[in-house]
Structures are given as C-alpha cells and as structure tokens.
Amino acid sequence: MQALARENMQRAWQRVKANKGAAGVDGLDIARTGTHLKHAWPIIRQQLLDGTYRPQPVRRVGIPKPDGSERELGIPTVTDRLIQQALLQVLQPLIDPTFSEHSYGFRPARRARDAVLAAQRYVSQGCPIVVDVDLSKFFDRVNHDILIDRLGKRVNDPGIIRLARAYLNAGIMDGGVVIERMKGTPQGGPLSPLLANVLLDEVDRELERRGHRFARYADDCNVYVRSQKAGERVMRLLRRCYDKLHLKVNESKSAVASVFGRKFLGFALWQAGNGEVRRAVSAQALKAFRHRVRQLTRRNGGRSMAAVVERLRSYLLGWKGYFGLAQMPSVWRRLDEWIRRRLRALQLKQWRRGKTIYRELLRLGASPRVAQSVAALSRRWWHNSLSAVHHVLTIAYFDRLGVPRLS
C-alpha cells in the first residue's frame, strides 16, 4: 500500500505533530504515541497490509456553538490520525483535481476567502438572489454505502477502500461506552473533509451541468440566480440531489432570498451608493468578535497587561487574517478605538490605588492636573478610559505593547 511507504509515513508524522491535538480513547498524547509506535508499528503495519487492522473508537467531544447547540467532534487516537494523514497524502493528489472548481473547502491552495470573492463576483454580475442551503447535521448523516460507492469510482485500490470503510465504522466512545455508528463521518479526523468532498461533488456536477453560478465550502453551498422564481427552481433541484444522497436540508436555516442580509462563511455583502457590491463582516461574526474581546480584556482576571496583550494579540491576528478581506475601514477604526479603550480601563485598574495611577500617568507624560483628576476618580475605569487618558495611553503606547491594529 503506497500510503505506508516510509517517506510518506514520516511526512504524515510531522504533520500530525505540527497539528498537535488531544489524545484519543487510548489516552496517549503525541509524545507517548511516538514512544509506543517504536515497538508497535511493525505489527500495526502488517495488520494494515493484511486488511485486519481495526481503528479504535473516536472520543466524543462537544464544541459549543453560538446558538447554544453543540458541534460534535470525534477525536481519533494519535495512531489513527497518523494513518488517516498518510492515506490523505496519497488520496488527495489523486482525487482533488477531479473536484469542481466551485468547491473551496479543505482543498490545497483554496480558502474560504476564495469562495467569498466568487460570491461577490456572481452578485456583481447581476445575480442578487441567493439559494442558501444549510444541511442538517451533515457529518452525522453521511451514508456509508453511498460514500464508499462514490469513493470506489475514484480509487482502484481495495485495501484503501477497506480501510476507509473501517474508519467510517469505528464507533464513538461517550461516557466510557462505545456506540456503534451506522452512518456519519466524524469531524476531527484528517480524512473526513476529503470524504465529504467526494460525496458532495456529485451535487456540484449537477449544478455545473445546468450552468449555475455557485460556491461551496464543505457543506455550505450558495447558488446565485437572477430571480426569486429561478431560485425556487434551484432549491427544488438541490432537495432532490440531497435526498438521493440521504442528506437533509435544514429548512429553518435555508432560504431563497436577497443576498443582501444573508451571510456566507462569516461574511455579508452590501451595496454601496454607486451600486458596487462590497464585502463586510456579518453582524453575527462582529457580535462574536466583541464578545471574545470582552472576555480577553475583562478587568477582574488578575492577569498582567503583558499576559492580556499576548492572548489578545493572537486572537486579533487570526481574526484579521480571516476577515481582513472585508471592505469596511470605518468599522475597523471604531473597533480599534473600542479595543484600546478597554485596554486603557484595564491598565488603570491594574494600577489600582490613586497614588500609583498619579505616579504612572506622570511617568508617561501626563500633566499633574490630568494625573490628579484621573487619580481622584480612580475607580471610574471606563469613564477615565475615554477622558484625557487617551492622550497618555496613546495608539503608539499600545503599538509598543504589541497590540495589532485592525485598520
């Protein structure tokens, strides 16, 4: 089996280590798995070659979602992540080139921003109605027989097909009990995104055959049309396609509607006065951003400013890296001002006593009058953060601390 070649396994191990991640049901983290495999790998490798290897159950983990529900992840053991990664490295170069150009999720050299740019292009071309389809618990509903049939049409290797089915059939351990799984592919393993694309490519091809403009990122698919009537026809088509795959459309989250007011991958589109279609961060994503910044800059954490800035910096850089595509400079400026105000309030509280505030403000160049007025109201952190303090705890001050700017 090509996946078990020494060089491929070494690359897979390096990727698994780089991705880090928690232990599976065997309790072995990456370091302990490395030690374990030094003596266990020859046996495991032979089992893989013989077709007798059986993956261990995945460990169930629930990740809270903003709407209060949970996204279920299945964490394989590190050994199984290694084998899946080795399989992925062989299968992806073979299968990925056969996927639709309208598919953007979990593919080499393709990102969510590419899907958003495609959506903007379609709307600019005169397609203001979106068929926005949300699949209900997609990863939990994947039909194993249908998926293996589609995979078998692309991969002519019985050993790989057998191993892929073994991973699909591996149970889920929840509360110490192993639950058999007759359908679904757990999110959390390296192989699951590729298998998801194998299944959904069939729908992409049907949309392409009919000449539709669309963008799909994993199980999020948006089709852009010129009229409500055309959108309703596409929605009926998609329901038939998904029914064939035994997948279910989430009616409460799906719609045929104006693109302005819908969100896609955290972004929203809006129309400027000159008719130009522009990109923005969705209201939901902005709300989540503010909530997270409040958590990171809360004034009762007992953390040093350096520790707060370190965690905040990591979050802001990641968020900016993703949402920097949005065309909303005035919003970025307001968010920057709001973040710095929160940090000013935090800094004042950390100085705490009036005399300390007075001394620190003088040290930073404040006049005695300003330092005295702020110290006299030393517990009005939020009030003081917008007063004369911003002339002392300046933008440059926070630049020196390492706080990134969004604008």
XYZ file of C-alpha atoms in Angstrom:
407
model
C 0.000 0.000 0.000
C 1.546 3.271 -1.159
C 0.325 5.128 1.914
C 2.600 3.012 4.139
C 5.808 3.928 2.321
C 8.456 5.120 4.766
C 8.779 8.643 3.346
C 5.008 9.142 3.277
C 4.657 7.946 6.885
C 7.428 10.291 8.014
C 5.685 13.244 6.357
C 2.400 12.192 7.957
C 4.005 12.027 11.405
C 5.473 15.504 11.032
C 2.042 16.874 10.050
C 0.293 15.162 12.975
C 2.885 16.568 15.391
C 2.526 20.062 13.900
C -1.260 19.921 14.257
C -0.893 18.924 17.924
C -4.318 17.953 19.235
C -5.590 15.929 22.182
C -5.266 12.233 22.938
C -7.913 9.780 21.799
C -9.614 6.976 23.740
C -6.258 5.279 24.460
C -5.120 8.321 26.472
C -1.825 8.553 24.567
C -0.748 12.047 23.538
C 1.642 12.669 20.653
C 4.833 12.148 22.656
C 3.621 8.903 24.251
C 2.281 7.667 20.924
C 5.702 8.239 19.375
C 7.262 6.052 22.070
C 4.537 3.413 21.676
C 4.936 3.190 17.896
C 8.673 2.483 18.129
C 7.844 -1.108 19.065
C 4.179 -1.404 17.968
C 4.404 -0.049 14.404
C 5.678 -3.265 12.684
C 2.633 -5.158 13.981
C 0.218 -2.349 13.041
C 1.783 -2.059 9.591
C 1.386 -5.764 8.938
C -2.247 -5.613 10.049
C -2.803 -2.741 7.626
C -1.255 -4.769 4.797
C -3.289 -7.861 5.716
C -6.540 -5.889 5.980
C -7.034 -6.951 9.610
C -6.364 -3.569 11.253
C -9.305 -2.149 13.189
C -9.260 1.544 14.156
C -10.095 2.384 17.748
C -13.331 4.275 18.510
C -13.176 8.054 18.364
C -13.533 10.108 21.530
C -16.661 12.232 21.508
C -16.141 15.946 22.231
C -18.899 18.567 22.129
C -17.915 22.071 20.998
C -20.454 24.795 21.960
C -21.892 26.786 19.042
C -23.077 30.420 19.251
C -26.732 29.345 19.012
C -26.416 27.212 22.152
C -26.219 23.867 20.359
C -23.113 21.707 20.109
C -20.907 20.651 17.217
C -19.877 17.069 17.789
C -16.257 16.182 17.112
C -14.841 12.690 17.092
C -11.182 12.674 18.118
C -9.302 9.611 16.790
C -6.269 8.258 18.615
C -2.959 9.784 17.515
C -2.094 6.471 15.830
C -5.295 6.605 13.785
C -4.717 10.271 12.954
C -1.289 9.248 11.648
C -2.738 6.510 9.427
C -5.512 8.798 8.168
C -2.993 11.525 7.387
C -0.845 9.044 5.451
C -3.926 7.992 3.474
C -4.866 11.624 2.829
C -1.417 12.407 1.425
C -1.835 9.649 -1.161
C -5.517 10.191 -1.959
C -5.660 13.983 -2.147
C -3.298 14.431 -5.122
C -5.248 11.695 -6.905
C -8.798 12.846 -6.141
C -8.650 16.605 -5.619
C -8.012 17.512 -9.293
C -11.307 15.779 -10.170
C -13.382 18.090 -7.942
C -15.433 21.021 -9.192
C -13.791 24.421 -9.486
C -16.737 25.755 -7.429
C -15.658 23.716 -4.370
C -13.383 25.618 -1.974
C -13.385 23.815 1.383
C -10.453 21.727 2.640
C -8.600 21.776 -0.659
C -4.957 22.660 -1.407
C -4.406 26.302 -2.414
C -8.092 27.142 -1.825
C -9.540 29.086 1.084
C -12.792 30.476 2.377
C -11.853 33.909 1.046
C -11.849 32.471 -2.492
C -15.462 31.349 -2.038
C -16.430 34.791 -0.712
C -14.760 36.523 -3.663
C -16.599 34.202 -6.059
C -19.908 35.059 -4.369
C -19.184 38.777 -4.688
C -18.360 38.317 -8.369
C -21.620 36.484 -9.086
C -23.703 39.159 -7.361
C -21.831 41.884 -9.267
C -22.683 40.044 -12.488
C -26.393 40.552 -11.808
C -27.403 37.633 -9.581
C -28.821 39.290 -6.427
C -30.848 36.255 -5.254
C -29.104 33.509 -3.311
C -30.225 29.931 -2.785
C -28.660 29.472 0.645
C -28.682 25.802 1.651
C -27.749 24.544 5.103
C -27.524 20.781 5.575
C -28.792 19.439 8.878
C -26.004 17.622 10.775
C -24.230 16.764 7.537
C -21.250 14.925 9.032
C -23.577 12.868 11.247
C -25.802 11.791 8.336
C -23.267 10.662 5.732
C -24.429 7.317 4.340
C -21.510 4.878 4.406
C -22.628 2.744 1.462
C -23.188 5.741 -0.806
C -19.861 7.323 0.174
C -17.883 4.103 -0.338
C -19.566 3.618 -3.720
C -18.519 7.136 -4.817
C -15.005 6.640 -3.437
C -14.670 3.303 -5.243
C -15.340 5.047 -8.551
C -12.255 7.226 -7.988
C -9.842 4.866 -6.218
C -8.899 1.470 -7.647
C -7.305 0.027 -4.501
C -9.351 -2.479 -2.439
C -7.022 -2.035 0.548
C -7.655 1.707 0.745
C -11.402 1.253 0.257
C -11.475 -1.363 3.019
C -9.548 0.869 5.394
C -11.754 3.883 4.609
C -14.828 1.830 5.497
C -13.160 0.650 8.708
C -12.696 4.287 9.744
C -16.301 5.095 8.904
C -17.482 2.151 11.003
C -15.281 2.895 14.035
C -17.555 3.591 16.982
C -17.823 6.631 19.223
C -16.851 6.436 22.879
C -19.100 8.573 25.039
C -19.044 8.326 28.831
C -16.989 5.148 28.711
C -19.460 3.372 26.409
C -18.696 2.580 22.751
C -21.623 3.415 20.463
C -21.684 1.738 17.065
C -22.018 4.093 14.141
C -24.024 3.030 11.100
C -23.784 6.404 9.372
C -21.768 9.610 9.619
C -18.124 10.539 9.356
C -16.730 12.198 12.499
C -15.315 15.707 12.294
C -11.869 15.598 13.827
C -10.011 13.123 11.626
C -7.744 14.213 8.731
C -9.630 12.063 6.214
C -13.182 13.312 6.889
C -13.035 16.576 4.855
C -11.793 14.762 1.738
C -14.529 12.126 2.066
C -17.125 14.895 2.462
C -15.961 16.484 -0.787
C -16.118 13.104 -2.549
C -19.776 12.793 -1.572
C -20.847 16.370 -2.340
C -19.008 16.646 -5.651
C -21.979 14.879 -7.228
C -24.210 17.860 -6.372
C -21.576 20.277 -7.683
C -21.517 18.485 -11.020
C -25.292 18.654 -11.370
C -25.238 22.405 -10.720
C -22.406 22.820 -13.233
C -24.271 20.786 -15.846
C -27.137 23.256 -15.602
C -24.818 26.272 -15.855
C -25.390 27.690 -12.366
C -23.133 30.151 -10.557
C -22.348 28.824 -7.086
C -19.745 28.472 -4.352
C -19.473 25.543 -1.934
C -17.312 25.390 1.166
C -17.676 21.948 2.796
C -21.424 21.558 3.418
C -22.199 25.289 2.918
C -23.477 25.845 -0.627
C -24.749 29.132 -2.063
C -26.200 29.346 -5.593
C -26.640 32.823 -7.146
C -29.504 33.473 -9.571
C -31.289 36.437 -11.174
C -34.814 35.979 -9.805
C -36.810 34.547 -6.931
C -38.563 32.145 -9.293
C -35.257 30.805 -10.610
C -34.045 30.425 -7.028
C -37.058 28.347 -6.065
C -36.414 26.023 -9.018
C -32.794 25.584 -7.882
C -33.907 24.878 -4.324
C -36.196 22.088 -5.569
C -33.280 20.673 -7.578
C -30.976 20.712 -4.566
C -33.533 18.978 -2.374
C -33.763 16.165 -4.949
C -29.962 15.894 -5.135
C -29.567 15.763 -1.371
C -32.436 13.291 -0.971
C -30.593 10.975 -3.343
C -27.581 11.137 -1.018
C -29.797 10.618 2.079
C -28.935 14.116 3.322
C -31.431 16.522 4.849
C -31.837 20.256 4.215
C -32.229 22.340 7.379
C -35.365 24.263 6.422
C -35.091 26.786 9.272
C -31.637 27.962 8.108
C -32.063 27.604 4.346
C -33.760 30.158 2.125
C -34.178 31.695 -1.302
C -33.694 35.392 -0.601
C -31.883 38.600 -1.461
C -28.160 38.129 -0.965
C -28.101 41.397 0.995
C -28.968 40.340 4.521
C -27.653 36.756 4.264
C -24.256 35.621 5.497
C -21.732 33.252 3.938
C -18.717 31.929 5.830
C -18.977 34.805 8.317
C -19.153 37.477 5.600
C -22.042 39.562 4.278
C -22.372 41.511 1.029
C -23.710 45.065 0.790
C -24.288 47.562 -1.986
C -22.674 50.977 -1.957
C -24.417 54.111 -3.259
C -22.727 53.738 -6.644
C -24.096 50.189 -6.982
C -20.775 48.481 -6.238
C -21.098 45.200 -4.307
C -18.730 45.122 -1.333
C -17.686 42.685 1.357
C -18.382 43.088 5.077
C -18.164 41.058 8.253
C -21.586 39.666 9.134
C -23.427 41.062 12.160
C -23.200 37.668 13.868
C -19.438 37.474 13.370
C -18.963 41.020 14.705
C -21.058 40.165 17.764
C -18.939 37.077 18.415
C -15.771 39.157 17.980
C -16.844 41.729 20.547
C -17.850 39.003 22.984
C -14.436 37.349 22.709
C -12.543 40.640 23.097
C -14.577 41.393 26.241
C -13.563 38.011 27.641
C -9.890 38.590 26.862
C -9.843 42.127 28.322
C -12.091 41.679 31.356
C -10.912 43.683 34.333
C -11.336 41.014 37.011
C -8.940 38.399 35.671
C -5.928 39.255 37.826
C -3.598 38.998 34.829
C -0.757 41.315 33.888
C -1.138 43.643 30.931
C 1.572 41.672 29.115
C -0.382 38.418 29.531
C -3.617 40.054 28.350
C -1.922 41.561 25.293
C -0.291 38.247 24.396
C -3.635 36.403 24.255
C -5.405 39.336 22.628
C -2.675 39.678 20.006
C -3.003 36.029 19.000
C -6.778 36.351 18.617
C -6.693 39.665 16.742
C -4.063 38.480 14.261
C -6.033 35.322 13.497
C -9.301 37.243 13.172
C -7.721 39.907 10.984
C -6.102 37.234 8.830
C -9.529 35.810 8.062
C -11.762 38.898 7.992
C -9.204 41.313 6.564
C -10.918 40.689 3.237
C -13.871 42.839 4.384
C -14.169 46.318 2.850
C -15.143 48.331 5.925
C -12.329 50.712 7.022
C -14.573 52.866 9.222
C -15.699 49.784 11.172
C -12.078 48.716 11.661
C -11.237 52.155 13.061
C -14.161 52.066 15.509
C -13.200 48.574 16.665
C -9.578 49.661 17.164
C -10.737 52.608 19.290
C -13.035 50.359 21.327
C -10.279 47.783 21.957
C -7.829 50.473 23.078
C -10.429 51.973 25.388
C -10.948 48.582 27.035
C -7.196 48.220 27.468
C -6.931 51.710 28.971
C -9.609 50.844 31.520
C -7.790 47.600 32.299
C -4.463 49.398 32.702
C -5.970 51.959 35.079
C -7.498 49.239 37.225
C -4.215 47.353 37.366
C -2.537 50.487 38.740
C -5.389 50.452 41.283
C -4.523 52.894 44.060
C -4.814 56.614 43.354
C -1.177 57.385 44.147
C 0.018 54.657 41.743
C -2.224 55.977 38.969
C -0.954 59.506 39.607
C 2.690 58.406 39.514
C 2.335 56.214 36.396
C 0.492 58.899 34.450
C 3.170 61.481 35.288
C 5.844 58.994 34.187
C 4.089 58.626 30.829
C 3.953 62.400 30.276
C 0.578 63.469 31.664
C 0.314 66.901 33.245
C -0.097 66.987 37.055
C -3.632 68.351 36.593
C -4.720 65.454 34.363
C -2.969 62.858 36.546
C -4.634 64.277 39.655
C -8.125 64.364 38.113
C -7.874 60.740 36.959
C -6.440 59.580 40.296
C -9.268 61.330 42.159
C -11.780 59.205 40.217
C -9.599 56.119 40.300
C -12.445 53.575 40.289
C -14.267 55.030 37.303
C -12.232 52.897 34.926
C -14.491 53.135 31.893
C -15.123 56.865 32.332
C -11.428 57.612 32.705
C -10.540 55.458 29.696
C -12.290 57.993 27.456
C -11.101 61.125 29.217
C -7.704 62.765 28.999
C -6.023 59.366 29.488
C -6.144 58.667 25.758
C -3.596 61.449 25.284
C -1.213 59.492 27.526
C -2.101 55.851 26.806
C -1.864 56.599 23.111
C -2.031 54.482 19.971
C 1.773 54.435 19.956
C 1.738 53.182 23.571
C -0.345 50.153 22.573
C 1.733 49.660 19.428
C 4.773 49.301 21.680
C 2.915 46.740 23.801
C 2.290 44.722 20.628
C -1.457 45.266 20.189
C -2.220 44.780 16.462
C -4.365 47.310 14.630
C -7.317 46.149 12.571
C -7.344 49.278 10.436
